[in-house]
Short mmCIF file of N, CA and C and ligand atoms in Angstrom, two decimals:
data_model
loop_
_atom_site.label_atom_id
_atom_site.label_comp_id
_atom_site.label_asym_id
_atom_site.label_seq_id
_atom_site.Cartn_x
_atom_site.Cartn_y
_atom_site.Cartn_z
N UNK K 716 -3.11 -8.00 18.51
CA UNK K 716 -2.41 -6.77 18.13
C UNK K 716 -1.80 -6.11 19.38
N UNK K 717 -0.55 -5.78 19.33
CA UNK K 717 0.08 -5.21 20.53
C UNK K 717 -0.29 -3.75 20.69
N UNK K 718 -0.44 -3.33 21.93
CA UNK K 718 -0.93 -1.99 22.24
C UNK K 718 -0.02 -0.89 21.70
N UNK K 719 1.27 -1.10 21.84
CA UNK K 719 2.18 0.01 21.53
C UNK K 719 2.29 0.30 20.03
N UNK K 720 2.08 -0.72 19.19
CA UNK K 720 2.18 -0.47 17.76
C UNK K 720 0.84 -0.02 17.16
N UNK K 721 -0.23 -0.14 17.94
CA UNK K 721 -1.54 0.19 17.42
C UNK K 721 -1.77 1.70 17.40
N UNK K 722 -2.01 2.23 16.22
CA UNK K 722 -2.38 3.63 16.10
C UNK K 722 -3.76 3.67 15.48
N UNK K 723 -4.62 4.43 16.09
CA UNK K 723 -5.98 4.57 15.60
C UNK K 723 -5.98 5.11 14.16
N UNK K 724 -6.69 4.41 13.27
CA UNK K 724 -6.71 4.83 11.87
C UNK K 724 -7.32 6.22 11.68
N UNK K 725 -8.30 6.58 12.52
CA UNK K 725 -8.87 7.93 12.46
C UNK K 725 -7.77 8.97 12.67
N UNK K 726 -6.98 8.72 13.71
CA UNK K 726 -5.90 9.64 14.07
C UNK K 726 -4.87 9.71 12.94
N UNK K 727 -4.56 8.53 12.41
CA UNK K 727 -3.58 8.43 11.33
C UNK K 727 -4.00 9.27 10.12
N UNK K 728 -5.27 9.14 9.73
CA UNK K 728 -5.78 9.88 8.58
C UNK K 728 -5.70 11.39 8.83
N UNK K 729 -6.17 11.81 10.00
CA UNK K 729 -6.17 13.24 10.31
C UNK K 729 -4.76 13.80 10.36
N UNK K 730 -3.87 13.01 10.93
CA UNK K 730 -2.48 13.44 11.05
C UNK K 730 -1.88 13.69 9.67
N UNK K 731 -2.37 12.99 8.66
CA UNK K 731 -1.87 13.18 7.30
C UNK K 731 -2.74 14.12 6.48
N UNK K 732 -3.62 14.85 7.17
CA UNK K 732 -4.45 15.85 6.49
C UNK K 732 -5.55 15.26 5.64
N UNK K 733 -5.99 14.04 5.96
CA UNK K 733 -7.06 13.41 5.19
C UNK K 733 -8.32 13.31 6.02
N UNK K 734 -9.46 13.53 5.39
CA UNK K 734 -10.73 13.36 6.09
C UNK K 734 -10.95 11.89 6.39
N UNK K 735 -11.61 11.63 7.50
CA UNK K 735 -11.92 10.27 7.87
C UNK K 735 -13.19 9.84 7.15
N UNK K 736 -13.07 8.85 6.26
CA UNK K 736 -14.25 8.35 5.53
C UNK K 736 -14.31 6.83 5.69
N UNK K 737 -15.49 6.29 5.50
CA UNK K 737 -15.67 4.84 5.64
C UNK K 737 -14.78 4.06 4.67
N UNK K 738 -14.71 4.47 3.38
CA UNK K 738 -13.83 3.73 2.47
C UNK K 738 -12.36 3.77 2.89
N UNK K 739 -11.89 4.92 3.36
CA UNK K 739 -10.49 5.01 3.78
C UNK K 739 -10.22 4.12 4.98
N UNK K 740 -11.16 4.12 5.93
CA UNK K 740 -10.99 3.26 7.11
C UNK K 740 -11.01 1.79 6.72
N UNK K 741 -11.92 1.43 5.81
CA UNK K 741 -12.03 0.03 5.40
C UNK K 741 -10.76 -0.42 4.68
N UNK K 742 -10.21 0.44 3.83
CA UNK K 742 -9.00 0.09 3.09
C UNK K 742 -7.82 -0.04 4.06
N UNK K 743 -7.69 0.90 4.97
CA UNK K 743 -6.60 0.83 5.95
C UNK K 743 -6.67 -0.44 6.78
N UNK K 744 -7.90 -0.78 7.18
CA UNK K 744 -8.08 -1.97 7.99
C UNK K 744 -7.72 -3.23 7.19
N UNK K 745 -8.17 -3.27 5.95
CA UNK K 745 -7.90 -4.44 5.09
C UNK K 745 -6.39 -4.63 4.92
N UNK K 746 -5.68 -3.53 4.69
CA UNK K 746 -4.24 -3.64 4.45
C UNK K 746 -3.50 -4.00 5.72
N UNK K 747 -3.93 -3.46 6.87
CA UNK K 747 -3.21 -3.81 8.10
C UNK K 747 -3.50 -5.25 8.53
N UNK K 748 -4.70 -5.75 8.21
CA UNK K 748 -5.00 -7.15 8.52
C UNK K 748 -4.25 -8.11 7.61
N UNK K 749 -4.11 -7.70 6.35
CA UNK K 749 -3.48 -8.59 5.36
C UNK K 749 -2.45 -7.83 4.56
N UNK K 750 -1.25 -7.66 5.13
CA UNK K 750 -0.21 -6.91 4.41
C UNK K 750 0.15 -7.59 3.09
N UNK K 751 0.63 -6.80 2.13
CA UNK K 751 1.05 -7.29 0.81
C UNK K 751 -0.15 -7.80 0.01
N UNK K 752 -1.28 -7.14 0.19
CA UNK K 752 -2.50 -7.53 -0.52
C UNK K 752 -2.63 -6.72 -1.80
N UNK K 753 -3.20 -7.35 -2.82
CA UNK K 753 -3.40 -6.64 -4.09
C UNK K 753 -4.63 -5.74 -3.99
N UNK K 754 -4.71 -4.76 -4.88
CA UNK K 754 -5.85 -3.83 -4.88
C UNK K 754 -7.17 -4.58 -5.04
N UNK K 755 -7.17 -5.61 -5.87
CA UNK K 755 -8.39 -6.38 -6.09
C UNK K 755 -8.87 -7.07 -4.81
N UNK K 756 -7.92 -7.64 -4.07
CA UNK K 756 -8.29 -8.31 -2.82
C UNK K 756 -8.73 -7.29 -1.77
N UNK K 757 -8.08 -6.14 -1.75
CA UNK K 757 -8.49 -5.08 -0.82
C UNK K 757 -9.92 -4.65 -1.15
N UNK K 758 -10.19 -4.54 -2.43
CA UNK K 758 -11.55 -4.19 -2.86
C UNK K 758 -12.57 -5.20 -2.34
N UNK K 759 -12.24 -6.49 -2.48
CA UNK K 759 -13.18 -7.54 -2.03
C UNK K 759 -13.40 -7.47 -0.52
N UNK K 760 -12.31 -7.26 0.22
CA UNK K 760 -12.41 -7.19 1.69
C UNK K 760 -13.23 -5.97 2.10
N UNK K 761 -12.92 -4.82 1.47
CA UNK K 761 -13.61 -3.58 1.83
C UNK K 761 -15.09 -3.67 1.48
N UNK K 762 -15.40 -4.28 0.34
CA UNK K 762 -16.79 -4.39 -0.08
C UNK K 762 -17.57 -5.30 0.87
N UNK K 763 -16.91 -6.37 1.31
CA UNK K 763 -17.56 -7.27 2.27
C UNK K 763 -17.83 -6.55 3.58
N UNK K 764 -16.98 -5.59 3.89
CA UNK K 764 -17.13 -4.90 5.16
C UNK K 764 -18.16 -3.77 5.11
N UNK K 765 -18.04 -2.90 4.10
CA UNK K 765 -18.93 -1.73 4.11
C UNK K 765 -19.95 -1.73 2.98
N UNK K 766 -19.94 -2.76 2.14
CA UNK K 766 -20.96 -2.85 1.11
C UNK K 766 -20.75 -1.93 -0.06
N UNK K 767 -21.35 -0.75 -0.01
CA UNK K 767 -21.36 0.14 -1.17
C UNK K 767 -20.01 0.81 -1.38
N UNK K 768 -19.16 0.17 -2.15
CA UNK K 768 -17.89 0.81 -2.54
C UNK K 768 -17.51 0.27 -3.91
N UNK K 769 -17.11 1.16 -4.78
CA UNK K 769 -16.75 0.72 -6.13
C UNK K 769 -15.27 0.38 -6.18
N UNK K 770 -14.91 -0.41 -7.17
CA UNK K 770 -13.51 -0.76 -7.39
C UNK K 770 -12.67 0.52 -7.59
N UNK K 771 -13.25 1.44 -8.37
CA UNK K 771 -12.53 2.69 -8.64
C UNK K 771 -12.30 3.48 -7.35
N UNK K 772 -13.29 3.47 -6.46
CA UNK K 772 -13.15 4.19 -5.18
C UNK K 772 -11.99 3.60 -4.38
N UNK K 773 -11.88 2.27 -4.39
CA UNK K 773 -10.78 1.62 -3.66
C UNK K 773 -9.44 1.99 -4.28
N UNK K 774 -9.37 2.00 -5.61
CA UNK K 774 -8.14 2.39 -6.27
C UNK K 774 -7.77 3.83 -5.94
N UNK K 775 -8.78 4.70 -5.90
CA UNK K 775 -8.54 6.11 -5.57
C UNK K 775 -8.03 6.25 -4.14
N UNK K 776 -8.65 5.50 -3.22
CA UNK K 776 -8.23 5.56 -1.82
C UNK K 776 -6.79 5.05 -1.69
N UNK K 777 -6.49 3.96 -2.37
CA UNK K 777 -5.13 3.41 -2.31
C UNK K 777 -4.10 4.42 -2.83
N UNK K 778 -4.46 5.10 -3.92
CA UNK K 778 -3.55 6.09 -4.49
C UNK K 778 -3.33 7.24 -3.51
N UNK K 779 -4.41 7.70 -2.88
CA UNK K 779 -4.31 8.82 -1.94
C UNK K 779 -3.49 8.43 -0.71
N UNK K 780 -3.75 7.24 -0.19
CA UNK K 780 -3.05 6.81 1.03
C UNK K 780 -1.56 6.55 0.75
N UNK K 781 -1.28 6.04 -0.45
CA UNK K 781 0.12 5.81 -0.83
C UNK K 781 0.83 7.15 -1.01
N UNK K 782 0.12 8.07 -1.66
CA UNK K 782 0.65 9.40 -1.91
C UNK K 782 1.01 10.12 -0.61
N UNK K 783 0.17 9.93 0.40
CA UNK K 783 0.39 10.59 1.70
C UNK K 783 1.35 9.83 2.60
N UNK K 784 1.80 8.67 2.12
CA UNK K 784 2.78 7.92 2.91
C UNK K 784 2.18 7.02 3.98
N UNK K 785 0.87 6.81 3.96
CA UNK K 785 0.27 5.90 4.94
C UNK K 785 0.43 4.45 4.51
N UNK K 786 0.50 4.27 3.20
CA UNK K 786 0.69 2.93 2.66
C UNK K 786 1.90 2.92 1.75
N UNK K 787 2.49 1.75 1.63
CA UNK K 787 3.58 1.57 0.69
C UNK K 787 3.10 0.64 -0.40
N UNK K 788 3.42 1.02 -1.63
CA UNK K 788 3.04 0.23 -2.78
C UNK K 788 4.26 -0.56 -3.22
N UNK K 789 4.09 -1.85 -3.42
CA UNK K 789 5.19 -2.70 -3.87
C UNK K 789 4.79 -3.23 -5.23
N UNK K 790 5.67 -3.10 -6.18
CA UNK K 790 5.35 -3.53 -7.54
C UNK K 790 6.37 -4.57 -8.01
N UNK K 791 6.17 -5.84 -7.63
CA UNK K 791 7.13 -6.85 -8.09
C UNK K 791 6.95 -7.13 -9.58
N UNK K 792 8.02 -7.49 -10.24
CA UNK K 792 7.95 -7.80 -11.67
C UNK K 792 6.93 -8.91 -11.91
N UNK K 793 6.08 -8.70 -12.90
CA UNK K 793 5.13 -9.74 -13.29
C UNK K 793 4.00 -9.98 -12.31
N UNK K 794 3.79 -9.07 -11.38
CA UNK K 794 2.74 -9.25 -10.37
C UNK K 794 1.96 -7.95 -10.23
N UNK K 795 0.68 -8.05 -9.87
CA UNK K 795 -0.04 -6.81 -9.59
C UNK K 795 0.58 -6.11 -8.37
N UNK K 796 0.38 -4.81 -8.26
CA UNK K 796 0.91 -4.07 -7.12
C UNK K 796 0.30 -4.60 -5.83
N UNK K 797 1.09 -4.59 -4.78
CA UNK K 797 0.60 -4.98 -3.46
C UNK K 797 0.77 -3.78 -2.54
N UNK K 798 -0.01 -3.80 -1.47
CA UNK K 798 0.04 -2.68 -0.53
C UNK K 798 0.28 -3.17 0.88
N UNK K 799 0.99 -2.34 1.65
CA UNK K 799 1.22 -2.68 3.05
C UNK K 799 1.26 -1.38 3.84
N UNK K 800 1.08 -1.52 5.17
CA UNK K 800 1.11 -0.32 6.01
C UNK K 800 2.38 -0.22 6.85
N UNK K 801 3.33 -1.08 6.58
CA UNK K 801 4.63 -0.96 7.25
C UNK K 801 5.49 -0.01 6.42
N UNK K 802 5.39 1.28 6.77
CA UNK K 802 6.01 2.29 5.92
C UNK K 802 7.21 2.96 6.57
N UNK K 803 7.41 2.71 7.86
CA UNK K 803 8.42 3.49 8.57
C UNK K 803 9.85 3.01 8.45
N UNK K 804 10.09 2.05 7.60
CA UNK K 804 11.46 1.55 7.50
C UNK K 804 11.78 1.20 6.05
N UNK K 805 12.96 0.67 5.87
CA UNK K 805 13.41 0.34 4.52
C UNK K 805 13.52 -1.18 4.39
N UNK K 806 12.39 -1.86 4.70
CA UNK K 806 12.48 -3.32 4.61
C UNK K 806 12.25 -3.80 3.19
N UNK K 807 12.61 -5.04 2.96
CA UNK K 807 12.51 -5.64 1.63
C UNK K 807 11.54 -6.81 1.66
N UNK K 808 11.47 -7.52 0.55
CA UNK K 808 10.49 -8.61 0.46
C UNK K 808 11.07 -9.87 -0.13
N UNK K 809 10.53 -10.97 0.38
CA UNK K 809 10.81 -12.29 -0.17
C UNK K 809 9.54 -12.70 -0.89
N UNK K 810 9.66 -13.16 -2.11
CA UNK K 810 8.47 -13.58 -2.86
C UNK K 810 8.65 -15.01 -3.35
N UNK K 811 7.60 -15.80 -3.14
CA UNK K 811 7.63 -17.18 -3.63
C UNK K 811 7.21 -17.19 -5.10
N UNK K 812 8.04 -17.77 -5.95
CA UNK K 812 7.73 -17.83 -7.38
C UNK K 812 6.55 -18.77 -7.65
N UNK K 813 6.35 -19.72 -6.76
CA UNK K 813 5.32 -20.73 -6.99
C UNK K 813 3.93 -20.25 -6.55
N UNK K 814 3.82 -19.76 -5.31
CA UNK K 814 2.49 -19.40 -4.80
C UNK K 814 2.32 -17.89 -4.62
N UNK K 815 3.35 -17.10 -4.95
CA UNK K 815 3.29 -15.63 -4.87
C UNK K 815 3.20 -15.07 -3.46
N UNK K 816 3.37 -15.92 -2.45
CA UNK K 816 3.34 -15.41 -1.09
C UNK K 816 4.51 -14.45 -0.89
N UNK K 817 4.22 -13.33 -0.23
CA UNK K 817 5.25 -12.32 -0.01
C UNK K 817 5.40 -12.07 1.49
N UNK K 818 6.61 -12.06 1.96
CA UNK K 818 6.85 -11.75 3.38
C UNK K 818 7.93 -10.68 3.49
N UNK K 819 7.92 -10.03 4.65
CA UNK K 819 8.91 -8.98 4.91
C UNK K 819 10.26 -9.58 5.27
N UNK K 820 11.29 -8.88 4.90
CA UNK K 820 12.63 -9.20 5.38
C UNK K 820 13.29 -7.88 5.71
N UNK K 821 13.88 -7.81 6.90
CA UNK K 821 14.49 -6.55 7.31
C UNK K 821 15.63 -6.18 6.38
N UNK K 822 15.86 -4.88 6.32
CA UNK K 822 16.95 -4.37 5.48
C UNK K 822 18.28 -4.98 5.91
N UNK K 823 19.11 -5.26 4.92
CA UNK K 823 20.39 -5.92 5.20
C UNK K 823 21.28 -5.10 6.12
N UNK K 824 21.26 -3.79 5.98
CA UNK K 824 22.14 -2.97 6.83
C UNK K 824 21.38 -1.95 7.68
N UNK K 825 20.08 -1.80 7.46
CA UNK K 825 19.29 -0.95 8.34
C UNK K 825 19.12 0.48 7.91
N UNK K 826 19.84 0.94 6.92
CA UNK K 826 19.71 2.33 6.49
C UNK K 826 19.12 2.43 5.10
N UNK K 827 18.67 3.62 4.75
CA UNK K 827 18.29 3.92 3.38
C UNK K 827 19.40 4.76 2.77
N UNK K 828 19.93 4.46 1.61
CA UNK K 828 19.67 3.22 0.89
C UNK K 828 20.42 2.07 1.53
N UNK K 829 19.88 0.90 1.36
CA UNK K 829 20.49 -0.24 2.02
C UNK K 829 21.73 -0.69 1.26
N UNK K 830 21.74 -0.46 0.00
CA UNK K 830 22.90 -0.87 -0.78
C UNK K 830 23.67 0.34 -1.26
N UNK K 831 24.92 0.37 -0.96
CA UNK K 831 25.77 1.42 -1.48
C UNK K 831 26.31 0.92 -2.81
N UNK K 832 25.93 1.64 -3.86
CA UNK K 832 26.35 1.19 -5.18
C UNK K 832 27.86 1.19 -5.29
N UNK K 833 28.40 0.18 -5.94
CA UNK K 833 29.84 0.09 -6.14
C UNK K 833 30.32 1.30 -6.96
N UNK K 834 29.47 1.71 -7.89
CA UNK K 834 29.78 2.91 -8.68
C UNK K 834 28.45 3.63 -8.88
N UNK K 835 28.28 4.81 -8.26
CA UNK K 835 27.00 5.51 -8.34
C UNK K 835 26.87 6.37 -9.59
N UNK K 836 27.91 6.40 -10.43
CA UNK K 836 27.90 7.16 -11.67
C UNK K 836 27.49 8.61 -11.45
N UNK K 837 27.70 9.13 -10.26
CA UNK K 837 27.36 10.51 -9.97
C UNK K 837 25.91 10.72 -9.58
N UNK K 838 25.11 9.66 -9.54
CA UNK K 838 23.70 9.78 -9.15
C UNK K 838 23.59 10.01 -7.65
N UNK K 839 22.58 10.79 -7.25
CA UNK K 839 22.27 10.91 -5.84
C UNK K 839 21.25 9.83 -5.53
N UNK K 840 21.67 8.74 -4.90
CA UNK K 840 20.81 7.58 -4.67
C UNK K 840 19.98 7.77 -3.41
N UNK K 841 18.65 7.53 -3.50
CA UNK K 841 17.83 7.62 -2.29
C UNK K 841 17.08 6.33 -1.99
N UNK K 842 17.18 5.36 -2.85
CA UNK K 842 16.47 4.12 -2.58
C UNK K 842 17.12 2.97 -3.32
N UNK K 843 17.14 1.82 -2.66
CA UNK K 843 17.56 0.60 -3.34
C UNK K 843 16.39 -0.37 -3.22
N UNK K 844 15.89 -0.82 -4.36
CA UNK K 844 14.75 -1.72 -4.34
C UNK K 844 15.27 -3.14 -4.40
N UNK K 845 15.03 -3.89 -3.35
CA UNK K 845 15.55 -5.24 -3.27
C UNK K 845 14.40 -6.22 -3.13
N UNK K 846 14.31 -7.16 -4.04
CA UNK K 846 13.31 -8.22 -3.93
C UNK K 846 14.05 -9.55 -4.01
N UNK K 847 13.82 -10.39 -3.04
CA UNK K 847 14.41 -11.73 -3.05
C UNK K 847 13.37 -12.70 -3.60
N UNK K 848 13.69 -13.33 -4.70
CA UNK K 848 12.76 -14.29 -5.31
C UNK K 848 13.20 -15.71 -4.98
N UNK K 849 12.24 -16.60 -4.83
CA UNK K 849 12.59 -17.99 -4.58
C UNK K 849 11.34 -18.81 -4.33
N UNK K 850 11.46 -19.81 -3.46
CA UNK K 850 10.30 -20.62 -3.12
C UNK K 850 10.13 -20.63 -1.61
N UNK K 851 8.89 -20.51 -1.15
CA UNK K 851 8.62 -20.49 0.29
C UNK K 851 8.77 -21.91 0.84
N UNK K 852 8.88 -22.04 2.17
CA UNK K 852 9.09 -23.38 2.77
C UNK K 852 7.98 -24.37 2.39
N UNK K 853 6.74 -23.91 2.33
CA UNK K 853 5.61 -24.81 1.99
C UNK K 853 5.76 -25.33 0.57
N UNK K 854 6.14 -24.46 -0.35
CA UNK K 854 6.28 -24.89 -1.74
C UNK K 854 7.49 -25.80 -1.92
N UNK K 855 8.56 -25.52 -1.18
CA UNK K 855 9.73 -26.41 -1.24
C UNK K 855 9.33 -27.78 -0.70
N UNK K 856 8.61 -27.80 0.41
CA UNK K 856 8.18 -29.07 1.02
C UNK K 856 7.23 -29.83 0.12
N UNK K 857 6.36 -29.10 -0.59
CA UNK K 857 5.37 -29.74 -1.46
C UNK K 857 6.05 -30.45 -2.62
N UNK K 858 7.17 -29.93 -3.08
CA UNK K 858 7.82 -30.50 -4.26
C UNK K 858 8.77 -31.63 -3.87
N UNK K 859 9.44 -31.47 -2.73
CA UNK K 859 10.44 -32.49 -2.37
C UNK K 859 9.82 -33.68 -1.64
ZN1 ZN X 577 5.08 -20.72 -2.06
ZN1 ZN X 578 6.49 -5.52 3.52
#
């Protein structure tokens, strides 16, 4: 982990007006170690780490952290929600249809919204949700 991008999770929580608790720290750590993880997997990782934590507690922590902007929730069609801690930009995702692996892809133009609608119909647009679906290199290699 590089020094300059590392921010202490304790500091991060306090900065967002949240008390520092073991479940919150465990969830933050799980998500930063494994970005784009589902709530169920985060629950398993957190439980392995701190033991006494309920599934509902993990869901509550995820909701609170997402609400405060510490985590970003990604909800791809036909998939459980995934969570990541890369929240400071407008990046998008590539998803493999075969193995569900999800990786980051930088925004096409770098700004929010990344796509200027050809016709905005008078809407004030603040976000463009872009998901690239396909097959990852491993799945392509496995089939060919
Ligand atoms: Zn794949
Ligand atoms: Zn991402």
